[in-house]
mmCIF file of C-alpha atoms in Angstrom:
data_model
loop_
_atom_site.group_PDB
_atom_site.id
_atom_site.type_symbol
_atom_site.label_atom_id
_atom_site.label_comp_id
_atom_site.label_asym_id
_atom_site.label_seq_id
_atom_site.Cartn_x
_atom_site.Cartn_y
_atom_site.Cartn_z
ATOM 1 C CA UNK A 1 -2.592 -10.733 11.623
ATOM 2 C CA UNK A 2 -1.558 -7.334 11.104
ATOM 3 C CA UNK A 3 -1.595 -5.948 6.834
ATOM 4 C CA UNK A 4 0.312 -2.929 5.392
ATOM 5 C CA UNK A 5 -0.691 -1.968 2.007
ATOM 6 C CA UNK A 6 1.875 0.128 -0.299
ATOM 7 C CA UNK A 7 0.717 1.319 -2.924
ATOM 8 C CA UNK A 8 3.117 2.611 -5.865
ATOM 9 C CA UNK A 9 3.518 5.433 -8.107
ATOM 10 C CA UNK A 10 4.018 8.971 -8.743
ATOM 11 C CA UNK A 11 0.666 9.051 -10.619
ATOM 12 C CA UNK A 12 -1.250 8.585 -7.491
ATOM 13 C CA UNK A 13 0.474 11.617 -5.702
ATOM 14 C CA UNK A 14 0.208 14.469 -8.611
ATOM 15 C CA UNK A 15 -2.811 13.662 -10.925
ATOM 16 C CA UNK A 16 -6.790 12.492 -9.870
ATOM 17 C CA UNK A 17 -5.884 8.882 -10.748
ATOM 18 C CA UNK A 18 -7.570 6.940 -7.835
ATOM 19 C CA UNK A 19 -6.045 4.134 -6.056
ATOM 20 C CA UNK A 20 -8.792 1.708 -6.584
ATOM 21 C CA UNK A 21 -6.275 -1.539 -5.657
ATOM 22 C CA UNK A 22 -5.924 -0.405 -1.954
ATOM 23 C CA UNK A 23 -9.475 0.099 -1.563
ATOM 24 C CA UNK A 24 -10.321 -2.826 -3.213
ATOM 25 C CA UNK A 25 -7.700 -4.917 -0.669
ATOM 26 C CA UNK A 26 -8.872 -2.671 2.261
ATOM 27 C CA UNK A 27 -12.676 -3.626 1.592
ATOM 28 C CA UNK A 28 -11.401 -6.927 1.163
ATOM 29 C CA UNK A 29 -9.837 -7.590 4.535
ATOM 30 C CA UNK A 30 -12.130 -5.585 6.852
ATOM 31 C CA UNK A 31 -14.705 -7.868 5.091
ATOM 32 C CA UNK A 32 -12.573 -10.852 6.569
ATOM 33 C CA UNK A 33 -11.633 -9.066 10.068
ATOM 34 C CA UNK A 34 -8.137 -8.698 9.157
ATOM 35 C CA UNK A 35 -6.495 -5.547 10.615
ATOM 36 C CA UNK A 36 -4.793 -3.302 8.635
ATOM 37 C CA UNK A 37 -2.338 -0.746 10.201
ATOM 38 C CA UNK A 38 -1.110 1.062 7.421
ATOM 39 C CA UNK A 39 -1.932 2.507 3.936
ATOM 40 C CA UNK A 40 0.632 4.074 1.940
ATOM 41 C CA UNK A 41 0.991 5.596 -0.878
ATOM 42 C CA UNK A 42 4.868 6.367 -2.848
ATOM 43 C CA UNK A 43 6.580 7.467 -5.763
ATOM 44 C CA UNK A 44 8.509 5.351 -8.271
ATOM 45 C CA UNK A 45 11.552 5.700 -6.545
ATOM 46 C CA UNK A 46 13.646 3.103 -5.571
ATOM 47 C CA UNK A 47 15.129 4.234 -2.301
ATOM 48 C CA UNK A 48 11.549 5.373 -1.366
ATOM 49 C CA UNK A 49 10.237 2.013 -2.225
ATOM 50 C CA UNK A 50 12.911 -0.137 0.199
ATOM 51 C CA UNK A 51 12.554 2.290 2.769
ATOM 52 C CA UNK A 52 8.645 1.645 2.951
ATOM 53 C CA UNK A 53 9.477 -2.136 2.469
ATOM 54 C CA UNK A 54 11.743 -2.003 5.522
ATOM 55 C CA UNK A 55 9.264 0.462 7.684
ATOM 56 C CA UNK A 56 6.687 -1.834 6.558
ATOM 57 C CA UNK A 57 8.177 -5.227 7.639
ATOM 58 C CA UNK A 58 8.505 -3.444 11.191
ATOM 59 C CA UNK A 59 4.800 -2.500 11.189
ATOM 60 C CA UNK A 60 3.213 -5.790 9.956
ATOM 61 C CA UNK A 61 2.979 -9.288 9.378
ATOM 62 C CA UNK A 62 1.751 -9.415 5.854
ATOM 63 C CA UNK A 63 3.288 -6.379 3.523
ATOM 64 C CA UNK A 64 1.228 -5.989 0.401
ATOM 65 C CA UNK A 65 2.561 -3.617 -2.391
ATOM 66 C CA UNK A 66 0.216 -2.524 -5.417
ATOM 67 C CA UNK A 67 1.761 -0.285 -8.386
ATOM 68 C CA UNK A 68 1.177 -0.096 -12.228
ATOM 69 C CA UNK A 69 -2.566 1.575 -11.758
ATOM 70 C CA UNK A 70 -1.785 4.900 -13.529
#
């Protein structure tokens, strides 16, 4: 099974707030032998969020999307 994590928000691109949920999940699923293909981290933007959401569906089986950390 193939895992893309998306994480969300603007704070996580322009200040030293650490994305602690994707390395939580990431941890997580190496500790389980899942392989994830893709981190990624966006703004709060709408477009930019479908866009991943579609690129992400494309990429993966499971599409996991973390936000509200900031």
């Amino acid at each position: 099974m193939k895992v893309e994590i998306v994480s969300i928000g603007t704070e996580l691109l322009v200040s030293d707030i650490l994305d602690t949920n994707s390395a939580f999940v990431s941890r997580s699923l190496r500790e389980v032998k899942v392989d994830l293909t893709c981190k990624v981290t966006i703004g709060d933007d709408p477009d930019m969020i479908a866009d991943a959401f579609r690129t992400a569906l494309r990429r993966a089986d499971v599409v996991s999307f973390y936000g509200g950390v900031g």
